[in-house]
Short mmCIF file of C-alpha atoms in Angstrom, two decimals:
data_model
loop_
_atom_site.label_atom_id
_atom_site.label_comp_id
_atom_site.label_asym_id
_atom_site.label_seq_id
_atom_site.Cartn_x
_atom_site.Cartn_y
_atom_site.Cartn_z
CA MET A 944 105.00 -109.75 133.67
CA GLU A 945 105.69 -108.67 130.63
CA ASP A 946 102.77 -107.90 127.59
CA ASN A 947 104.04 -110.26 124.59
CA LEU A 948 103.67 -107.48 122.18
CA THR A 949 104.63 -106.79 118.24
CA PRO A 950 106.16 -103.50 117.63
CA ALA A 951 103.58 -101.77 115.06
CA PRO A 952 104.92 -101.58 111.58
CA ALA A 953 105.77 -99.05 110.77
CA PRO A 954 104.10 -96.70 108.16
CA GLU A 955 105.15 -96.35 104.92
CA PRO A 956 106.37 -93.20 103.68
CA GLU A 957 103.59 -91.46 101.13
CA LYS A 958 104.41 -91.72 97.17
CA GLU A 959 104.72 -89.23 95.60
CA THR A 960 102.76 -88.45 92.31
CA SER A 961 103.13 -85.94 89.76
CA ALA A 962 98.76 -85.90 89.89
CA GLN A 963 99.26 -84.28 93.24
CA ALA A 964 101.99 -81.81 92.66
CA PRO A 965 100.74 -78.27 92.87
CA SER A 966 100.30 -76.70 89.86
CA GLU A 967 101.68 -73.50 89.28
CA PRO A 968 99.18 -70.69 88.58
CA PRO A 969 99.54 -69.13 85.24
CA ALA A 970 100.67 -65.22 85.74
CA PRO A 971 98.33 -62.91 84.93
CA GLU A 972 99.94 -61.66 81.76
CA GLU A 973 99.41 -65.53 80.28
CA LYS A 974 96.27 -65.30 81.29
CA GLN A 975 95.45 -61.76 79.69
CA ALA A 976 96.48 -62.23 76.40
CA THR A 977 95.25 -65.86 76.25
CA GLU A 978 91.60 -63.52 77.13
CA LYS A 979 92.32 -61.18 74.43
CA ALA A 980 93.04 -64.22 72.18
CA LYS A 981 89.59 -65.31 72.52
CA ALA A 982 88.50 -61.82 73.03
CA LYS A 983 89.71 -60.93 69.41
CA LYS A 984 88.59 -64.76 68.45
CA ARG A 985 84.63 -63.83 69.02
CA GLY A 986 85.05 -60.21 67.59
CA VAL A 987 86.51 -62.13 64.24
CA LYS A 988 82.96 -64.56 64.37
CA ALA A 989 80.29 -61.92 65.48
CA ALA A 990 81.70 -59.60 62.54
CA LEU A 991 81.52 -62.92 59.83
CA ARG A 992 78.06 -63.56 60.72
CA SER A 993 77.28 -59.75 60.42
CA PHE A 994 78.86 -59.31 57.24
CA PHE A 995 77.32 -62.12 56.30
CA ALA A 996 74.55 -62.41 57.73
CA PRO A 997 70.65 -60.15 56.98
CA GLU A 998 70.74 -58.12 60.38
CA GLY A 999 67.48 -59.01 62.98
CA GLY A 1000 69.08 -62.69 64.00
CA ASN A 1001 66.22 -64.98 62.62
CA VAL A 1002 63.22 -63.52 62.41
CA VAL A 1003 62.96 -61.06 59.26
CA ASN A 1004 59.63 -58.89 58.81
CA GLY A 1005 58.40 -59.94 62.32
CA LYS A 1006 58.07 -63.83 60.55
CA VAL A 1007 60.78 -66.10 62.56
CA LEU A 1008 62.90 -68.31 59.83
CA THR A 1009 65.14 -71.57 60.60
CA LYS A 1010 68.71 -71.64 60.18
CA ALA A 1011 68.54 -73.36 57.43
CA GLN A 1012 66.41 -70.68 55.19
CA MET A 1013 68.50 -68.27 56.83
CA ARG A 1014 72.15 -69.57 55.44
CA LYS A 1015 69.72 -69.92 52.06
CA ARG A 1016 68.53 -66.10 52.27
CA SER A 1017 71.83 -64.89 52.44
CA VAL A 1018 72.94 -66.92 49.76
CA LEU A 1019 70.75 -65.68 48.07
CA ARG A 1020 71.78 -62.33 48.97
CA TRP A 1021 75.18 -62.16 48.75
CA THR A 1022 74.57 -64.17 44.85
CA LEU A 1023 72.14 -61.32 43.32
CA LEU A 1024 74.74 -58.53 44.40
CA VAL A 1025 77.65 -60.65 43.11
CA VAL A 1026 75.53 -61.05 39.34
CA GLY A 1027 74.65 -56.94 40.21
CA ILE A 1028 77.70 -55.66 40.28
CA ILE A 1029 79.19 -58.25 37.78
CA MET A 1030 76.42 -56.02 35.26
CA MET A 1031 77.04 -53.19 36.55
CA SER A 1032 80.81 -53.18 35.31
CA CYS A 1033 79.78 -54.69 32.34
CA SER A 1034 77.44 -51.78 30.79
CA VAL A 1035 80.19 -49.32 32.58
CA TYR A 1036 83.92 -51.17 31.06
CA PHE A 1037 82.21 -52.39 27.19
CA PHE A 1038 79.20 -50.46 26.87
CA GLN A 1039 79.50 -47.34 28.25
CA THR A 1040 83.15 -45.92 27.85
CA PRO A 1041 83.66 -46.82 24.59
CA ASN A 1042 81.02 -44.79 23.30
CA ASP A 1043 81.73 -41.82 26.28
CA PHE A 1044 78.35 -42.74 27.88
CA THR A 1045 77.65 -40.66 30.92
CA LEU A 1046 75.06 -42.35 32.50
CA GLY A 1047 75.17 -40.58 36.09
CA GLY A 1048 76.80 -42.46 39.09
CA ILE A 1049 80.55 -41.88 40.10
CA ALA A 1050 81.63 -43.79 36.10
CA GLY A 1051 79.84 -41.22 34.28
CA ILE A 1052 81.96 -38.88 36.71
CA ALA A 1053 85.44 -41.35 35.61
CA ILE A 1054 84.48 -41.85 33.27
CA ILE A 1055 84.74 -37.14 31.67
CA ILE A 1056 88.02 -36.90 34.47
CA ASN A 1057 89.25 -39.91 32.12
CA SER A 1058 89.18 -37.76 29.22
CA PHE A 1059 91.23 -34.77 30.11
CA ILE A 1060 94.01 -36.66 31.42
CA PRO A 1061 96.69 -36.85 28.97
CA ALA A 1062 98.19 -40.58 26.67
CA PRO A 1063 100.57 -41.57 28.89
CA VAL A 1064 99.04 -40.27 31.92
CA ASN A 1065 95.86 -42.41 31.03
CA GLN A 1066 97.12 -45.87 31.40
CA ILE A 1067 98.29 -45.29 34.44
CA LEU A 1068 94.92 -43.84 35.63
CA THR A 1069 92.85 -45.55 33.38
CA GLN A 1070 88.41 -45.41 34.71
CA GLY A 1071 88.59 -48.33 36.61
CA VAL A 1072 91.45 -46.39 39.12
CA ILE A 1073 89.42 -42.93 38.89
CA MET A 1074 86.47 -45.08 40.16
CA ALA A 1075 88.53 -46.71 43.02
CA ILE A 1076 90.33 -43.66 44.35
CA ILE A 1077 86.33 -41.71 44.26
CA ASN A 1078 84.68 -44.12 45.67
CA VAL A 1079 87.12 -44.81 49.10
CA ALA A 1080 87.40 -41.05 48.96
CA LEU A 1081 83.58 -41.12 49.01
CA LEU A 1082 83.31 -44.26 51.53
CA ILE A 1083 85.30 -42.45 54.46
CA ILE A 1084 83.54 -38.99 54.44
CA GLY A 1085 80.32 -41.62 54.29
CA LEU A 1086 81.99 -42.93 57.53
CA ILE A 1087 82.09 -40.28 59.36
CA VAL A 1088 78.97 -38.51 58.40
CA LEU A 1089 76.22 -40.59 57.82
CA GLY A 1090 77.73 -43.89 60.22
CA LYS A 1091 75.66 -46.79 60.28
CA GLN A 1092 74.29 -45.28 57.35
CA CYS A 1093 77.09 -46.68 54.98
CA THR A 1094 76.25 -50.40 55.53
CA VAL A 1095 79.16 -52.83 55.40
CA ARG A 1096 76.94 -54.12 52.03
CA THR A 1097 77.41 -50.72 50.23
CA ILE A 1098 81.71 -50.60 50.94
CA PHE A 1099 81.16 -54.41 49.99
CA CYS A 1100 79.10 -53.33 46.61
CA SER A 1101 81.82 -50.16 45.73
CA LEU A 1102 85.13 -52.25 46.51
CA PHE A 1103 84.18 -54.61 44.12
CA TYR A 1104 82.35 -52.85 41.86
CA THR A 1105 85.42 -50.49 40.61
CA CYS A 1106 87.77 -54.00 41.44
CA ILE A 1107 85.89 -55.62 38.75
CA ILE A 1108 86.14 -52.50 36.10
CA TRP A 1109 89.48 -52.59 36.62
CA LEU A 1110 90.58 -56.07 35.91
CA PHE A 1111 88.71 -55.77 32.71
CA GLU A 1112 90.73 -53.35 32.04
CA TYR A 1113 93.34 -54.29 32.89
CA LEU A 1114 93.26 -57.72 31.19
CA ASP A 1115 91.66 -55.41 27.72
CA ILE A 1116 88.51 -57.63 27.20
CA VAL A 1117 87.57 -54.78 25.18
CA GLY A 1118 90.64 -55.79 22.89
CA LEU A 1119 90.94 -59.89 23.48
CA ILE A 1120 87.40 -59.39 21.93
CA ASN A 1121 87.98 -57.72 18.50
CA THR A 1122 91.31 -58.84 17.48
CA ALA A 1123 89.90 -62.05 17.63
CA VAL A 1124 86.83 -60.86 15.35
CA GLY A 1125 88.58 -59.50 13.38
CA ARG A 1126 87.52 -55.32 14.15
CA VAL A 1127 90.78 -53.79 14.21
CA GLU A 1128 92.52 -50.46 12.43
CA THR A 1129 95.79 -49.57 11.09
CA ILE A 1130 96.78 -46.11 12.64
CA VAL A 1131 100.22 -44.38 11.13
CA ASN A 1132 102.44 -43.00 13.00
CA PRO A 1133 102.63 -39.67 11.67
CA GLU A 1134 106.01 -38.98 13.53
CA THR A 1135 108.18 -42.81 11.81
CA GLY A 1136 105.40 -42.89 9.07
CA GLU A 1137 105.11 -47.09 11.28
CA ALA A 1138 101.97 -48.95 10.76
CA VAL A 1139 100.60 -50.02 14.45
CA THR A 1140 97.55 -52.29 14.11
CA GLN A 1141 95.44 -51.91 16.46
CA ALA A 1142 91.82 -52.89 18.30
CA LEU A 1143 88.67 -50.93 17.82
CA ARG A 1144 87.25 -49.06 20.97
CA THR A 1145 83.42 -50.59 21.28
CA LEU A 1146 81.50 -53.90 20.12
CA THR A 1147 80.16 -52.97 17.39
CA ASP A 1148 79.68 -49.64 15.44
CA GLU A 1149 75.72 -49.20 16.42
CA PRO A 1150 75.88 -46.29 19.69
CA LEU A 1151 71.94 -47.12 19.95
CA LEU A 1152 72.53 -50.80 20.26
CA GLU A 1153 75.26 -50.40 22.41
CA LEU A 1154 73.03 -47.70 24.66
CA VAL A 1155 70.26 -49.89 25.39
CA TYR A 1156 72.63 -52.92 26.40
CA ALA A 1157 74.25 -50.24 29.06
CA ILE A 1158 70.84 -49.08 30.19
CA LEU A 1159 69.82 -52.26 30.49
CA PHE A 1160 72.66 -53.93 32.40
CA PHE A 1161 73.07 -50.50 34.50
CA GLY A 1162 69.53 -51.01 35.00
CA VAL A 1163 69.10 -54.09 36.32
CA GLY A 1164 72.09 -54.79 38.00
CA GLY A 1165 71.15 -52.06 39.61
CA ALA A 1166 68.04 -53.30 40.71
CA MET A 1167 68.96 -55.82 42.59
CA ILE A 1168 71.73 -54.66 44.61
CA PHE A 1169 68.79 -52.25 45.66
CA ASN A 1170 66.71 -54.87 46.53
CA CYS A 1171 69.61 -56.40 48.32
CA GLY A 1172 69.34 -53.47 50.69
CA ALA A 1173 72.49 -51.76 48.95
CA SER A 1174 73.89 -49.41 46.54
CA SER A 1175 76.99 -49.08 44.50
CA GLY A 1176 78.26 -46.22 46.48
CA GLY A 1177 79.98 -43.28 45.48
CA THR A 1178 76.60 -40.05 44.56
CA ASP A 1179 74.59 -42.25 47.08
CA ILE A 1180 76.55 -40.85 49.65
CA ILE A 1181 76.32 -37.59 48.07
CA ALA A 1182 73.16 -37.87 48.04
CA LEU A 1183 72.12 -39.05 51.39
CA ILE A 1184 74.68 -36.75 52.63
CA LEU A 1185 72.53 -33.90 50.89
CA LYS A 1186 69.62 -35.45 52.42
CA LYS A 1187 70.93 -34.88 55.83
CA TYR A 1188 71.54 -31.41 55.49
CA THR A 1189 69.14 -30.07 52.87
CA LYS A 1190 65.51 -30.54 52.38
CA LEU A 1191 66.09 -32.86 49.90
CA ASN A 1192 65.05 -36.66 49.27
CA VAL A 1193 67.43 -39.18 48.37
CA GLY A 1194 65.75 -39.89 44.80
CA MET A 1195 66.28 -35.85 43.94
CA ALA A 1196 69.21 -35.66 45.12
CA LEU A 1197 70.84 -38.18 43.56
CA MET A 1198 68.19 -36.86 39.67
CA ILE A 1199 70.23 -33.67 40.07
CA ILE A 1200 73.92 -35.30 41.05
CA ASP A 1201 72.99 -37.03 37.95
CA MET A 1202 72.02 -34.91 35.83
CA ILE A 1203 74.84 -32.43 36.02
CA VAL A 1204 76.82 -35.47 35.47
CA VAL A 1205 75.51 -36.00 31.73
CA LEU A 1206 75.35 -31.83 31.25
CA VAL A 1207 78.79 -31.58 32.15
CA SER A 1208 80.08 -34.49 28.76
CA PHE A 1209 77.76 -31.49 26.49
CA TYR A 1210 81.18 -29.88 27.43
CA THR A 1211 83.59 -32.36 27.60
CA PHE A 1212 82.50 -34.76 24.33
CA ASP A 1213 80.47 -33.26 21.78
CA VAL A 1214 76.49 -33.16 21.20
CA ASP A 1215 75.83 -35.88 19.69
CA LYS A 1216 76.80 -37.95 23.06
CA GLY A 1217 75.90 -35.63 25.18
CA LEU A 1218 72.28 -36.29 24.56
CA PHE A 1219 72.51 -40.48 24.01
CA SER A 1220 73.75 -39.58 27.84
CA VAL A 1221 70.69 -37.68 28.45
CA LEU A 1222 68.29 -40.77 27.14
CA GLY A 1223 70.23 -43.40 28.79
CA LEU A 1224 69.83 -41.24 31.97
CA PHE A 1225 66.12 -40.86 32.00
CA THR A 1226 65.69 -44.79 30.36
CA LYS A 1227 67.63 -45.94 33.16
CA SER A 1228 66.26 -44.45 35.99
CA PHE A 1229 62.44 -45.22 34.24
CA LEU A 1230 64.28 -49.20 34.24
CA LEU A 1231 65.21 -49.18 37.01
CA ASP A 1232 62.08 -48.28 39.23
CA GLY A 1233 59.81 -51.31 36.86
CA VAL A 1234 62.80 -53.42 37.73
CA ILE A 1235 62.43 -52.27 41.33
CA GLU A 1236 58.52 -52.89 41.45
CA SER A 1237 58.46 -56.29 38.85
CA ILE A 1238 60.96 -57.81 42.08
CA SER A 1239 58.48 -56.82 44.49
CA LYS A 1240 56.00 -57.82 43.69
CA THR A 1241 52.92 -59.78 45.16
CA LYS A 1242 49.71 -61.50 44.41
CA TYR A 1243 46.63 -60.90 46.78
CA ILE A 1244 44.26 -63.96 46.74
CA THR A 1245 40.97 -63.72 47.63
CA ILE A 1246 39.97 -67.43 48.31
CA ILE A 1247 35.52 -68.31 48.86
CA THR A 1248 35.14 -72.37 49.14
CA THR A 1249 34.07 -74.55 51.00
CA LYS A 1250 36.44 -76.43 52.52
CA PRO A 1251 38.62 -74.02 54.28
CA GLU A 1252 40.47 -75.94 56.81
CA GLU A 1253 41.71 -77.96 54.52
CA ILE A 1254 42.53 -74.70 51.83
CA GLY A 1255 43.89 -73.17 55.59
CA ASP A 1256 46.40 -76.19 56.04
CA TYR A 1257 48.35 -76.02 52.64
CA ILE A 1258 48.41 -72.36 53.18
CA LEU A 1259 49.34 -72.08 56.75
CA LYS A 1260 52.11 -75.38 55.95
CA THR A 1261 53.38 -75.89 52.41
CA VAL A 1262 53.10 -71.80 51.78
CA ASN A 1263 54.46 -71.23 54.92
CA HIS A 1264 52.39 -68.11 55.34
CA SER A 1265 48.80 -66.94 57.14
CA PHE A 1266 45.42 -65.67 55.83
CA THR A 1267 42.28 -63.91 57.91
CA ALA A 1268 38.81 -66.10 57.51
CA TYR A 1269 35.40 -65.00 57.90
CA ASP A 1270 32.25 -65.88 57.25
CA ALA A 1271 30.69 -64.84 53.47
CA GLU A 1272 27.02 -66.07 52.78
CA GLY A 1273 26.19 -67.00 48.42
CA GLY A 1274 24.22 -63.98 47.20
CA TYR A 1275 22.23 -66.33 44.72
CA SER A 1276 21.85 -69.41 47.01
CA HIS A 1277 22.27 -68.09 50.44
CA GLU A 1278 24.74 -70.84 51.50
CA LYS A 1279 27.49 -70.41 54.33
CA ARG A 1280 30.26 -70.29 52.93
CA LYS A 1281 34.08 -68.93 54.02
CA ILE A 1282 36.88 -66.46 52.51
CA LEU A 1283 40.53 -67.18 53.13
CA VAL A 1284 42.29 -63.59 52.13
CA THR A 1285 46.28 -64.15 51.97
CA VAL A 1286 49.21 -62.62 50.39
CA CYS A 1287 52.12 -64.48 48.79
CA LYS A 1288 54.38 -64.51 45.59
CA ARG A 1289 53.87 -64.83 42.21
CA GLY A 1290 55.51 -68.38 42.53
CA GLU A 1291 53.16 -69.06 45.82
CA ALA A 1292 50.39 -67.88 44.07
CA LEU A 1293 50.68 -70.30 41.29
CA LYS A 1294 50.99 -72.97 43.14
CA LEU A 1295 48.00 -72.37 45.95
CA LYS A 1296 45.40 -71.17 42.99
CA ALA A 1297 46.49 -74.98 41.57
CA LYS A 1298 46.03 -76.71 45.14
CA VAL A 1299 43.14 -74.92 45.70
CA LYS A 1300 41.04 -76.58 43.18
CA LEU A 1301 42.26 -79.67 43.64
CA ILE A 1302 40.97 -79.59 46.85
CA ASP A 1303 37.67 -77.52 45.74
CA PRO A 1304 36.84 -77.22 42.68
CA ASP A 1305 34.02 -74.85 42.41
CA SER A 1306 35.90 -72.69 45.16
CA PHE A 1307 35.90 -69.43 44.11
CA VAL A 1308 39.50 -67.45 43.29
CA ILE A 1309 40.24 -64.01 43.09
CA LEU A 1310 43.91 -63.02 41.94
CA THR A 1311 45.36 -59.24 41.87
CA ASP A 1312 48.60 -57.82 42.38
CA ALA A 1313 49.86 -55.86 44.64
CA ASN A 1314 52.68 -53.57 44.81
CA GLU A 1315 54.07 -53.30 48.26
CA ILE A 1316 53.46 -55.11 51.05
CA LEU A 1317 54.46 -54.18 54.45
CA GLY A 1318 53.22 -56.71 57.07
CA LYS A 1319 54.77 -59.94 58.30
CA GLY A 1320 57.04 -61.75 56.30
CA PHE A 1321 56.77 -59.18 53.38
CA GLY A 1322 58.65 -55.99 52.72
CA ASP A 1323 61.82 -56.84 52.01
CA ALA A 1324 62.59 -58.94 48.42
CA PHE A 1325 66.06 -61.08 49.51
#
């Protein structure tokens, strides 16, 4: 007896989909090129971070800063660098060059060299161009000899410094100003007899006044750059090289180089300009040191109080500094008190003093100047 069995349906053929199709592995050359592109992109990002951000990550002088504080610190640093460079450039272009003042440095060397270049050529080899040539040569030597000591900020300042002076020369700012205010002179060509009217070189007829402004702009601008951990390059690189191979320190090497430049000005120009340059060099040095110390000056604060918890909490959370506390006893009343000691910037110290008087009107506060502080949270002005 045969079984009535229906035949099983034939299996349906599998549908081929693009998802099931095996993907071909990338060629080794393509994969290598992709990895190189990614590595190059990471390198560019790292270079930009190292260029614009302060070194040491988010820890500065042992103090941990937030990302917002780091960004604010970086913007402030680069703003002050740019302002300092512009001030130094204005000193050289508006006051030093027209009066042949040589206050040392690459600017002084360029002024002396430019005086020996004949008339047609000195329109091309201007002081800004000469400074650029010397600075680029010294930067190359500095990178070879000094390595990491020739920092990115110094390279930026050196090149930006010469570019600003070259731009001033190209636009002829002094000529435009003097023409606008009518400070012009008429010169008669002895060969053709033709009269030519041109603007005067100097902004005023008072060389001593212009020397004062040359020193002021150069000293304050240089101090701002130094406090940002950079320099304008030039003779600073020569001084660092001399320090490396001799027993001279940087300050003494700089003074010797600048003095040589100033002494050469006696031969290049006249005695009056040489004496002005000597006066300017020494005054600039004193002003530079004074401004640097003024910027980095802080306040040492001693607070004798019966409310140390509230004042200490304000110092920690609002002023964002720490403090040292120890017990004390009044010599007359024999009352037990606390002494809090902290160090603040001048603006912070004024706020702290006012707050202490609000919290404890009977407190005793002593503020003294501290010219230099090295430790957690201090040691670097910007």
